[in-house]
Short mmCIF file of N, CA and C in Angstrom, two decimals:
data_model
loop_
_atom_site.label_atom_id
_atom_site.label_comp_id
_atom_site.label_asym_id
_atom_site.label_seq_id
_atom_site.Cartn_x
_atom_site.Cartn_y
_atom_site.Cartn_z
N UNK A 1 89.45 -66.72 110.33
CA UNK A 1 89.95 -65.42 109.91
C UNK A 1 89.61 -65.22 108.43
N UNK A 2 89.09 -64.03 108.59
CA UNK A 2 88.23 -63.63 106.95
C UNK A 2 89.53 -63.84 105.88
N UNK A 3 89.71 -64.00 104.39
CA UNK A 3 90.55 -63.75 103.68
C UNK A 3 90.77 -61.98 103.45
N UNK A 4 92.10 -61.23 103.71
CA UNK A 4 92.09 -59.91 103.33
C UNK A 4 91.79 -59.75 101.75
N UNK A 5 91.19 -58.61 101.20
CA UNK A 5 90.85 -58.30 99.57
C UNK A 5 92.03 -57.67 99.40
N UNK A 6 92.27 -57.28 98.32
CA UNK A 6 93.21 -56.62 97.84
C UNK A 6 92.62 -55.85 96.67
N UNK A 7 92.87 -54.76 96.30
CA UNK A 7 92.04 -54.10 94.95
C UNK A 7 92.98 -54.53 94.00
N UNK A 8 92.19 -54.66 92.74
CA UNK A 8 93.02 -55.37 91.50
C UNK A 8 93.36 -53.64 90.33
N UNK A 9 94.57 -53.52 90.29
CA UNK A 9 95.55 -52.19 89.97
C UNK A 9 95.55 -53.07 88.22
N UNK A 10 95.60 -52.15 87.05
CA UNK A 10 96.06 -51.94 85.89
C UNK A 10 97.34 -51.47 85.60
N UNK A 11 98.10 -52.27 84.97
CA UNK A 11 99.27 -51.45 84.77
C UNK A 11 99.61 -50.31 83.39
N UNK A 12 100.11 -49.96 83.33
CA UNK A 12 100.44 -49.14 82.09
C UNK A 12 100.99 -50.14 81.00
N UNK A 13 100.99 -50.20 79.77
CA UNK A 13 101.81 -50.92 78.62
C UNK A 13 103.17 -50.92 79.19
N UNK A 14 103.58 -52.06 78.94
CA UNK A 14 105.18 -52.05 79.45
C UNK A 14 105.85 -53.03 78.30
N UNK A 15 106.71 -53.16 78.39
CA UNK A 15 107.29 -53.97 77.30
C UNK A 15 108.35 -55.39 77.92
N UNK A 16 107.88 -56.72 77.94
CA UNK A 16 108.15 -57.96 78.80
C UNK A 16 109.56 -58.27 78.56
N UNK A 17 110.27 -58.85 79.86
CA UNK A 17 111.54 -59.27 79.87
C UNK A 17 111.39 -60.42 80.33
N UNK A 18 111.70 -61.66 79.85
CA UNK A 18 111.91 -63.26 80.26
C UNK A 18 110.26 -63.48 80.99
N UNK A 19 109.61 -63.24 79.75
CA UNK A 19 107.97 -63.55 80.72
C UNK A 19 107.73 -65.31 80.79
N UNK A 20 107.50 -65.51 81.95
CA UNK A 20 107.19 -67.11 82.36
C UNK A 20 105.91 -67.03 82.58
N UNK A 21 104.67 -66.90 81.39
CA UNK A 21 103.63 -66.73 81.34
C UNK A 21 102.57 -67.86 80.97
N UNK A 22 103.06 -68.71 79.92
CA UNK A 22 102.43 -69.84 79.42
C UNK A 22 102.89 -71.20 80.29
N UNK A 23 103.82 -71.29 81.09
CA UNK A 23 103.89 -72.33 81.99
C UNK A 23 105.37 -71.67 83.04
N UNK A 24 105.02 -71.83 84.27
CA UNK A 24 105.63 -72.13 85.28
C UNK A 24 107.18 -71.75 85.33
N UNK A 25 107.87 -71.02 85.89
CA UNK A 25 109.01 -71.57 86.32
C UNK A 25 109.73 -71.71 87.52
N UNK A 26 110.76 -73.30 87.27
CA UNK A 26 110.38 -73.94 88.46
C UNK A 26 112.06 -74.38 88.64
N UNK A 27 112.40 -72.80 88.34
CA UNK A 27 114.50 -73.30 88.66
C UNK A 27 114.45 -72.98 89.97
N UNK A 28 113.99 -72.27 91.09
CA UNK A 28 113.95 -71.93 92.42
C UNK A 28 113.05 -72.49 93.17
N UNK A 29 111.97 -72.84 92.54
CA UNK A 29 110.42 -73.39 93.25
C UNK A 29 109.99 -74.23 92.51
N UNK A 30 110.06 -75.21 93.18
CA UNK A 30 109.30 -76.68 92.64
C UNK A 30 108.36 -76.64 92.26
N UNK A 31 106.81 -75.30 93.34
CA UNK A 31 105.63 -75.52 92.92
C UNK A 31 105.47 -74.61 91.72
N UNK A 32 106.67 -74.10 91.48
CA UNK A 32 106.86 -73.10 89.90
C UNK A 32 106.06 -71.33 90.36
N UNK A 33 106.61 -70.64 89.43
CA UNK A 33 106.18 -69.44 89.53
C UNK A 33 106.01 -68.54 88.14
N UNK A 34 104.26 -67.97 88.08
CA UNK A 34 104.31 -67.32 86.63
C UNK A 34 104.77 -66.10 87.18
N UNK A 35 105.47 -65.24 85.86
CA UNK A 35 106.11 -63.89 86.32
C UNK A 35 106.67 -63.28 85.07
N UNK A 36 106.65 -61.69 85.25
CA UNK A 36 106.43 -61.17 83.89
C UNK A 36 107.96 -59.84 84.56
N UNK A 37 108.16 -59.24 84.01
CA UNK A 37 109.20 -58.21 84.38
C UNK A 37 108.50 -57.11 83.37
N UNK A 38 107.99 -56.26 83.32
CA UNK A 38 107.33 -55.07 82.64
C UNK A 38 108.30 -53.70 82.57
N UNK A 39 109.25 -52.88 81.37
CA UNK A 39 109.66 -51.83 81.46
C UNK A 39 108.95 -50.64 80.90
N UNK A 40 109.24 -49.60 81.80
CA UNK A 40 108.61 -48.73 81.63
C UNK A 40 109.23 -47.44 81.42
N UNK A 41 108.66 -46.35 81.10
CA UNK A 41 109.21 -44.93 80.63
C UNK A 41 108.92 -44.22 82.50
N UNK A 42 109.42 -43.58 82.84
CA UNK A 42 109.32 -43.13 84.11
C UNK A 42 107.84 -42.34 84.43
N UNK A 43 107.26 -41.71 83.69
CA UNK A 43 105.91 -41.93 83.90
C UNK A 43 105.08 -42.46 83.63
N UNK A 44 104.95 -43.49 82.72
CA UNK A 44 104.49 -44.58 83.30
C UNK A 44 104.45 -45.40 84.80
N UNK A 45 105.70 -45.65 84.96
CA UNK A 45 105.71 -46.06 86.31
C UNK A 45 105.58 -45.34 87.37
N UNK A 46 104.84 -44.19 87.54
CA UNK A 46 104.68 -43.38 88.38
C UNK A 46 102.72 -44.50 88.89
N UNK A 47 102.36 -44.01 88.33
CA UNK A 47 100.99 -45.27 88.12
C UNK A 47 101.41 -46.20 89.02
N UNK A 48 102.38 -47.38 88.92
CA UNK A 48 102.44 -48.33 89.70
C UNK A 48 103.16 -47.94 90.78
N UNK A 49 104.16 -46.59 91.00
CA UNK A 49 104.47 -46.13 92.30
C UNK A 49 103.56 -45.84 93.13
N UNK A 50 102.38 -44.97 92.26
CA UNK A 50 101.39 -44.71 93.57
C UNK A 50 100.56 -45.39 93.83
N UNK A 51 100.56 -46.69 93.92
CA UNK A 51 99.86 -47.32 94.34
C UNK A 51 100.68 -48.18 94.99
N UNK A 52 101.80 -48.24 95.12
CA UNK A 52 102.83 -49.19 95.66
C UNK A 52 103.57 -48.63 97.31
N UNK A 53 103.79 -46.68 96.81
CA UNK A 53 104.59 -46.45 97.88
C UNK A 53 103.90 -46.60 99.35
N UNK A 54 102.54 -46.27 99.00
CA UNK A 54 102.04 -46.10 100.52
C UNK A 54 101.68 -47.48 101.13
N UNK A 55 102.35 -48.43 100.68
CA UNK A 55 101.89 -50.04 100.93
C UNK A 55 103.10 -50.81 101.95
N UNK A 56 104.09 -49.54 101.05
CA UNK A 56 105.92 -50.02 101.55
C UNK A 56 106.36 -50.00 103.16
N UNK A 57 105.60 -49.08 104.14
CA UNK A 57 105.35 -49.12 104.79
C UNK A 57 106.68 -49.22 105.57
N UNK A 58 108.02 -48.61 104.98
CA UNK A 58 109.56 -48.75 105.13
C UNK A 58 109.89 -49.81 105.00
N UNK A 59 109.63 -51.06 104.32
CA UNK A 59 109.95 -52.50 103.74
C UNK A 59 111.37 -52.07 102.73
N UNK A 60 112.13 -52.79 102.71
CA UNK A 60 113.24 -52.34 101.67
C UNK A 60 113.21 -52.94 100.51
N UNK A 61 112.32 -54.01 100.10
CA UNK A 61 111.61 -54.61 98.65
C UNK A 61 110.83 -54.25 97.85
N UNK A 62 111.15 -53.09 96.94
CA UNK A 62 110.22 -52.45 96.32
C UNK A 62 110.31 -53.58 95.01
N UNK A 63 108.94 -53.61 94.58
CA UNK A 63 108.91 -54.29 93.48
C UNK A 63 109.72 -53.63 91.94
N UNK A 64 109.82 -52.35 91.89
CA UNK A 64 110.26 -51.37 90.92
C UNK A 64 111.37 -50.92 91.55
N UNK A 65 112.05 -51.12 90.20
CA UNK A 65 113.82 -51.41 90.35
C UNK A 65 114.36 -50.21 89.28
N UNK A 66 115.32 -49.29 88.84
CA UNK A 66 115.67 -48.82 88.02
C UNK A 66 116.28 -49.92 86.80
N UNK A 67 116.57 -49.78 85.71
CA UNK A 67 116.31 -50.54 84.73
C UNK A 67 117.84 -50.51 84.55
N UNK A 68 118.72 -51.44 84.43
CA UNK A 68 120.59 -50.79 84.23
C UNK A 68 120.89 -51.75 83.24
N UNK A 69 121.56 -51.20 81.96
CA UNK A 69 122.25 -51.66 81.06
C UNK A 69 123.50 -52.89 81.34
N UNK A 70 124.22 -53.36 80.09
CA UNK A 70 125.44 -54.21 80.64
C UNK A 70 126.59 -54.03 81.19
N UNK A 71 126.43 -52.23 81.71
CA UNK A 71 127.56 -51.51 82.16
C UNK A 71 127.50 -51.22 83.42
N UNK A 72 126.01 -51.33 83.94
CA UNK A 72 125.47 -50.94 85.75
C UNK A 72 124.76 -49.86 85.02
N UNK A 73 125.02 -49.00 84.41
CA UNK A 73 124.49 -48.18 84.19
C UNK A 73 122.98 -47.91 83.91
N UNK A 74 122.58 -47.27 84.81
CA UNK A 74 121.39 -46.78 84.68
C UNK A 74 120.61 -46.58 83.38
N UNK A 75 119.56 -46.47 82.62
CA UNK A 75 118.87 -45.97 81.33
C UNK A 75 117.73 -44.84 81.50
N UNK A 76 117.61 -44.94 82.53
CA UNK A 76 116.37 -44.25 82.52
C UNK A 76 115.25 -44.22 82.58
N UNK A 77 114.81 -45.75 82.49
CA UNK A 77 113.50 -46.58 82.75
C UNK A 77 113.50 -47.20 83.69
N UNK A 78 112.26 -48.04 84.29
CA UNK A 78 112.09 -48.60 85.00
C UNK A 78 111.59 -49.94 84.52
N UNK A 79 111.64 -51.11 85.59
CA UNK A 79 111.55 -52.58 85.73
C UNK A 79 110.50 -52.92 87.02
N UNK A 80 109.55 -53.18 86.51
CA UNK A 80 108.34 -53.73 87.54
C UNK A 80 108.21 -55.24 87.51
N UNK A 81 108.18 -56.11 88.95
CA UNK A 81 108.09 -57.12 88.69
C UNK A 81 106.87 -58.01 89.19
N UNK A 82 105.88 -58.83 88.43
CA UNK A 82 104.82 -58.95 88.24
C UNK A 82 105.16 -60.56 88.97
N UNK A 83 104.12 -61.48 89.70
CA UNK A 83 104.25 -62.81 90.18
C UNK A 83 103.15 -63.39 90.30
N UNK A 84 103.34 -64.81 90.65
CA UNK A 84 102.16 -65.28 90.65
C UNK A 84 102.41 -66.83 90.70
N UNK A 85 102.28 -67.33 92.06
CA UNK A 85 102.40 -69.00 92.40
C UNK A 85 101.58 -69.88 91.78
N UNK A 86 102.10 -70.69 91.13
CA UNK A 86 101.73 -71.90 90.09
C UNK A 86 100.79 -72.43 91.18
N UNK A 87 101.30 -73.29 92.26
CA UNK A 87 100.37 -74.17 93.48
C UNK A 87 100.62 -73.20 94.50
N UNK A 88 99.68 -72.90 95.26
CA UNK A 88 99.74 -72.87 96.78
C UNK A 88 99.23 -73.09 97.57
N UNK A 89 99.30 -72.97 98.62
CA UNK A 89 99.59 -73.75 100.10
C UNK A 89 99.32 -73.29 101.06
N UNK A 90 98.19 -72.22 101.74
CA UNK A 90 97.63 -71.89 102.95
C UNK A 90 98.11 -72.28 104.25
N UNK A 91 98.25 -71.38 104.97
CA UNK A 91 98.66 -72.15 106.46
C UNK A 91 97.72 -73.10 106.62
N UNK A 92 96.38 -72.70 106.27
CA UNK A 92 94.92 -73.67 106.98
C UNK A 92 95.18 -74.91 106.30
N UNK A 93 96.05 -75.16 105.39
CA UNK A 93 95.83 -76.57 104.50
C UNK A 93 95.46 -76.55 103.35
N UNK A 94 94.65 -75.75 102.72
CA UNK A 94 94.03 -75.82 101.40
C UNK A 94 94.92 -75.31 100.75
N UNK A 95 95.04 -76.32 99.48
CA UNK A 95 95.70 -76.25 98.15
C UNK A 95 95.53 -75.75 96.93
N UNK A 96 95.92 -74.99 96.34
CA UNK A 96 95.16 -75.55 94.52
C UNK A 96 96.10 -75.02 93.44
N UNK A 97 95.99 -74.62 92.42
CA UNK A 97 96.77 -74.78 91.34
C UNK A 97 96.38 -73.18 90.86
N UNK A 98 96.91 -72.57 90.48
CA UNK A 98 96.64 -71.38 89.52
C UNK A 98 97.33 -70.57 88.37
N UNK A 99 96.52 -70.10 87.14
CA UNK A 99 97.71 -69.52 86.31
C UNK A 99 97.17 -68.25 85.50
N UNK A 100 97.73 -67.33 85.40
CA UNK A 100 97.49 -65.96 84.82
C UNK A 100 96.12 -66.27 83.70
N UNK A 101 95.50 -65.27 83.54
CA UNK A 101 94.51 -65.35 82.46
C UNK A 101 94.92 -64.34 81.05
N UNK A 102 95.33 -65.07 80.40
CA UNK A 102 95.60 -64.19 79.14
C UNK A 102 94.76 -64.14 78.12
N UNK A 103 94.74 -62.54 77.73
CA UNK A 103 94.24 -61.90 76.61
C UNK A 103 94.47 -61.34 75.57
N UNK A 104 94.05 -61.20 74.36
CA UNK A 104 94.59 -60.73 73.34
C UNK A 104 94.46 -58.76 73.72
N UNK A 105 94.41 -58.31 73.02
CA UNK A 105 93.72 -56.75 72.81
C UNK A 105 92.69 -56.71 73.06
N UNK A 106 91.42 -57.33 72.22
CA UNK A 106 90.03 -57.50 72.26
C UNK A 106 89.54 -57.70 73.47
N UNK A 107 90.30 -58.82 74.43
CA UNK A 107 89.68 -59.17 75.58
C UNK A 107 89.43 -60.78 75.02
N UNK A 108 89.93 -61.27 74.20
CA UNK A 108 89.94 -62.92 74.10
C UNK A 108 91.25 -63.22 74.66
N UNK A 109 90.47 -64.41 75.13
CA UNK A 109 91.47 -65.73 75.90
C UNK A 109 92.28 -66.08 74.74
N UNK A 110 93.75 -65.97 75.18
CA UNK A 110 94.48 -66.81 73.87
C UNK A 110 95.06 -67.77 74.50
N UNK A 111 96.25 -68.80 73.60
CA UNK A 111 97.38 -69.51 74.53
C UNK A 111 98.48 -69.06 73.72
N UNK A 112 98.95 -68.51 73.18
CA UNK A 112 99.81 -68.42 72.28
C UNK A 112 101.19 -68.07 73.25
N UNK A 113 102.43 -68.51 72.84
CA UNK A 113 103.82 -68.54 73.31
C UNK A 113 104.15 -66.69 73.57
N UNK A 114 104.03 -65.95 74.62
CA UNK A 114 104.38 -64.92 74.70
C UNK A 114 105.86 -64.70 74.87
N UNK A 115 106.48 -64.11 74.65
CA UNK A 115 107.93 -64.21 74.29
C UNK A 115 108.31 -62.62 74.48
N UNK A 116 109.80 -62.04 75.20
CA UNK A 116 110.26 -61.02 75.58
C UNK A 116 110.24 -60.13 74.37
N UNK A 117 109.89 -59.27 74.54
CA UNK A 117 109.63 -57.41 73.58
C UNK A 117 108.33 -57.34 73.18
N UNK A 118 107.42 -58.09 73.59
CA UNK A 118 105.51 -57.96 74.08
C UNK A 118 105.00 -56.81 74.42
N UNK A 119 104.17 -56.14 74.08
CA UNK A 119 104.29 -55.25 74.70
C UNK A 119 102.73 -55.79 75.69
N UNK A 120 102.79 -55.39 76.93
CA UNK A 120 101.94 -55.99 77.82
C UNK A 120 101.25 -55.14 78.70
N UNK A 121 99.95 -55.51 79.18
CA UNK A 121 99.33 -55.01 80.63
C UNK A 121 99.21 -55.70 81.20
N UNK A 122 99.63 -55.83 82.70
CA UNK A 122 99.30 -56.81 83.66
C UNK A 122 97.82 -56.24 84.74
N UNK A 123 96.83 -56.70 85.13
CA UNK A 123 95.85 -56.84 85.98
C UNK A 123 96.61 -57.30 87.29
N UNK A 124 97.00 -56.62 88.48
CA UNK A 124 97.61 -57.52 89.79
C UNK A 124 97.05 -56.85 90.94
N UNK A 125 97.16 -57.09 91.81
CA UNK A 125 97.04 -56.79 93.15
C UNK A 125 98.28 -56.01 94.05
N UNK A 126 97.98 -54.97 94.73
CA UNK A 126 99.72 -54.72 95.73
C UNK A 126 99.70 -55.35 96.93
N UNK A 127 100.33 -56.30 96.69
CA UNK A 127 100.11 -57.40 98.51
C UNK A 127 101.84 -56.44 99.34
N UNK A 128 101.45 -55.78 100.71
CA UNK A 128 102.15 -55.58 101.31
C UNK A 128 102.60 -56.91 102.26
N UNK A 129 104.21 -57.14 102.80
CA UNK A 129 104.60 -58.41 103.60
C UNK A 129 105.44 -57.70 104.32
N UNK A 130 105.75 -58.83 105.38
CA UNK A 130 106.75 -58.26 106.25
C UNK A 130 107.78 -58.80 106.48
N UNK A 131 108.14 -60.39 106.12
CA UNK A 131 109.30 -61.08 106.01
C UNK A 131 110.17 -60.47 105.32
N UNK A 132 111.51 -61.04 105.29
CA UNK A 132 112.47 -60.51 104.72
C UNK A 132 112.80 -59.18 104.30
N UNK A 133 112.96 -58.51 105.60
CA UNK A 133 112.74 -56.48 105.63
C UNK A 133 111.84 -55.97 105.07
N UNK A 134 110.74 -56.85 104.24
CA UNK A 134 109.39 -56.12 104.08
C UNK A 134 109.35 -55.57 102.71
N UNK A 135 108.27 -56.18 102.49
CA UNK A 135 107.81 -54.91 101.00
C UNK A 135 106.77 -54.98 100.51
N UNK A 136 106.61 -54.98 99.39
CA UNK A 136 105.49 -54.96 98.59
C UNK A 136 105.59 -56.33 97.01
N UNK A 137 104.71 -56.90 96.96
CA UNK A 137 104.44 -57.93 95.83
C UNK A 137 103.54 -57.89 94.92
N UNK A 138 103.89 -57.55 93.59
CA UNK A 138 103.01 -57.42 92.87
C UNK A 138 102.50 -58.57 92.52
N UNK A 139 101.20 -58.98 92.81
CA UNK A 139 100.61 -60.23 92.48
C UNK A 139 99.70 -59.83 91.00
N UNK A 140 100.32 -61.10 89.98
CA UNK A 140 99.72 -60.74 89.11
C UNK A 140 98.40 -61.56 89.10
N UNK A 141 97.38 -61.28 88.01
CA UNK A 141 96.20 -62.07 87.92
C UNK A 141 95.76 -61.87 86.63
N UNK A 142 95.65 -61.22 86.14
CA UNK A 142 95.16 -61.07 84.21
C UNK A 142 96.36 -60.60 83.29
N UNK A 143 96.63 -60.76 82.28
CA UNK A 143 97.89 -60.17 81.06
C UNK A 143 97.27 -59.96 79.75
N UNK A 144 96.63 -58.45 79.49
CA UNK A 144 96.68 -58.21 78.21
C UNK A 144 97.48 -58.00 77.05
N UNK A 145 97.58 -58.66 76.15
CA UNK A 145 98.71 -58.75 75.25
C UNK A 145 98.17 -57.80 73.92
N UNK A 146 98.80 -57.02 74.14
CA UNK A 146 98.92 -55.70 73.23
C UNK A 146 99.03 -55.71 71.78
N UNK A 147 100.96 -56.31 71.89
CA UNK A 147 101.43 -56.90 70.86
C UNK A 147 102.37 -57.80 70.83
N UNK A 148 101.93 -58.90 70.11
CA UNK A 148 102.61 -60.46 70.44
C UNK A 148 103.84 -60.99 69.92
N UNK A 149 104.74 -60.62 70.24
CA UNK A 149 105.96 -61.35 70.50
C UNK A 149 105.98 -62.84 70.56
N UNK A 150 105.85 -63.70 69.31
CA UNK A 150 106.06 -64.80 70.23
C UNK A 150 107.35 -65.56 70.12
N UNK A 151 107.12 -66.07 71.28
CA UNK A 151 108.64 -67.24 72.09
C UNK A 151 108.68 -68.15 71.03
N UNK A 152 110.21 -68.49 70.82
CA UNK A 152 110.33 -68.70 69.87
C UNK A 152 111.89 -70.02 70.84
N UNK A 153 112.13 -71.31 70.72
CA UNK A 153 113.00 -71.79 71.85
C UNK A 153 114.42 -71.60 70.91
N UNK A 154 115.62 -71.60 71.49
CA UNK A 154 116.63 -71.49 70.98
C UNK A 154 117.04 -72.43 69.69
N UNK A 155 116.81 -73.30 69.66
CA UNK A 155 116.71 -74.39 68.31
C UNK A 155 115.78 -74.18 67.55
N UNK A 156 114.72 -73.09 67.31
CA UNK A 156 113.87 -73.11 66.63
C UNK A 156 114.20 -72.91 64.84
N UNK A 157 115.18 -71.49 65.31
CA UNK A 157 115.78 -70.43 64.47
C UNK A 157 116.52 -71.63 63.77
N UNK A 158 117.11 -72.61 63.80
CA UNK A 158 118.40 -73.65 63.34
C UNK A 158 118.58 -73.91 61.86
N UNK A 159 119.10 -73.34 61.15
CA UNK A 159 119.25 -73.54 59.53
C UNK A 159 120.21 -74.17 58.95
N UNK A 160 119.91 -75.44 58.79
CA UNK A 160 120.22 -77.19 58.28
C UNK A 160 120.97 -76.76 57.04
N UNK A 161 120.60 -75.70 56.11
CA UNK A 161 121.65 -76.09 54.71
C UNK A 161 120.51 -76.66 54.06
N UNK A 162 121.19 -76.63 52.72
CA UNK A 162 120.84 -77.63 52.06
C UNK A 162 121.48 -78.90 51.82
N UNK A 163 121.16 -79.78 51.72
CA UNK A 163 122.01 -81.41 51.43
C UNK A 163 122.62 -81.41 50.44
N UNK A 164 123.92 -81.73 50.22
CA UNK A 164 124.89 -81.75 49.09
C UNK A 164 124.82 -82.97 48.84
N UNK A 165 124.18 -83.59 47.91
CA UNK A 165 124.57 -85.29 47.36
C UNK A 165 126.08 -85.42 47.35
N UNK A 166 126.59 -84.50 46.94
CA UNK A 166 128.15 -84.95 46.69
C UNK A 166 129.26 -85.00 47.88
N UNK A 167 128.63 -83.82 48.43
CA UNK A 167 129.37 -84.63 50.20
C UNK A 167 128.91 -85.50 50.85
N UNK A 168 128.03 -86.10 50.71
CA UNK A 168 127.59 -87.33 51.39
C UNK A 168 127.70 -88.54 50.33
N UNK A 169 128.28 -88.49 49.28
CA UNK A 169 128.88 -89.81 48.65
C UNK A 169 130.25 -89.30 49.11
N UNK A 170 130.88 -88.14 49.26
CA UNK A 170 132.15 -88.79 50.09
C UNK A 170 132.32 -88.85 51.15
N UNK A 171 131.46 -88.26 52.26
CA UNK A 171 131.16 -89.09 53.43
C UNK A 171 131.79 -90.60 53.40
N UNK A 172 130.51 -90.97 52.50
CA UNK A 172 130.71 -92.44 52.80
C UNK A 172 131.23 -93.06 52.32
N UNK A 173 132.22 -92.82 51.19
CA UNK A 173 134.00 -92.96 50.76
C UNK A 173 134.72 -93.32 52.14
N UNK A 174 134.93 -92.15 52.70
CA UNK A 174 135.52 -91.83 53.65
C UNK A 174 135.58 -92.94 55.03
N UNK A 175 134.06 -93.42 55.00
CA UNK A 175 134.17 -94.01 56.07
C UNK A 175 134.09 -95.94 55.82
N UNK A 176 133.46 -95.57 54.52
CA UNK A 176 134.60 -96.98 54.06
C UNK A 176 135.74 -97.72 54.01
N UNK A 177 136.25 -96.49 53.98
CA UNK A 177 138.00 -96.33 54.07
C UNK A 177 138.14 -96.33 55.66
N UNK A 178 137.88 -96.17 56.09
CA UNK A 178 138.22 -96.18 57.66
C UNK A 178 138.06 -97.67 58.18
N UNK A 179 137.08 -98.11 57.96
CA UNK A 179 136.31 -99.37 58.55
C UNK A 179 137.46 -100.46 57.79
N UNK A 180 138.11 -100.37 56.65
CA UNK A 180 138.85 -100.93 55.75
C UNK A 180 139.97 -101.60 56.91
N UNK A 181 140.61 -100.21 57.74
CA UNK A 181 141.80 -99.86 58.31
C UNK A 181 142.15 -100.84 59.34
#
């Protein structure tokens, strides 16, 4: 059985939420998953609707979600969600490994830490499915990086002070005195 093609869709600039772009993530899936969340202004995402709705085929998994604040509340934008399997696994047996191709603006390969408020284009495919009431998957495959945000890990930011000589001679007053006890 031939492999089906899929045409490869451009997205509009969107701006990245929790992008797992430079490696894998692998809290649900062992074989890990790259994946980008892209928001958009409502026309913008009209672009990735039409190319999405006629795929949906009454599936109830639309990849594009309305965008809702910490209240439920709606904003007014939209949330597209971009994927892409680290390893996979063919019914026929064949294996292999794969990971997004990233670009700067220019069209150079970078590696640099992409990190959420990026502003981004994703290159993907619309794979229609039918498991789980059906929908549509945006498979990603290229990420132009617009403007670079980079990831930055929670300890990075960490500001030590400066060293007080004089609290650390009574530090160790202190624990002289203890050891004394």
């Amino acid at each position: 059985m031939a492999k089906q093609k899929f045409e490869t869709h451009v997205s509009p600039a969107g701006i990245a939420v929790y992008p797992w772009l430079n490696k894998p993530d692998t809290k649900f899936d062992a074989d890990g998953v790259f994946s980008v969340k892209l928001i958009f202004d409502k026309a913008a995402t009209k672009k990735i609707s039409d190319v999405v709705k006629p795929l949906m085929n009454g599936g109830k998994n639309n990849p594009i979600k309305p965008e809702v604040d910490d209240q439920g509340e709606k904003t007014g934008k939209y949330v597209a969600n971009f994927k892409m399997k680290a390893h996979v696994r063919t019914k026929g047996g064949d294996e292999w490994d794969q990971k997004p191709i990233l670009v700067d603006s220019n069209g150079n390969r970078m590696i640099a830490a992409i990190g959420g408020g990026s502003k981004l284009q994703v290159a993907y495919e619309a794979v229609p499915y039918d498991a789980m009431g059906g929908g549509v998957s945006l498979r990603m495959k290229k990420v132009r990086v617009l403007d670079l945000v980079e990831y930055q890990s929670k300890d990075s930011g960490t500001d030590w002070g400066e060293e007080n000589p004089n609290n650390l001679g009574m530090i160790y007053k202190l624990s002289s005195i203890y050891q004394t006890l």
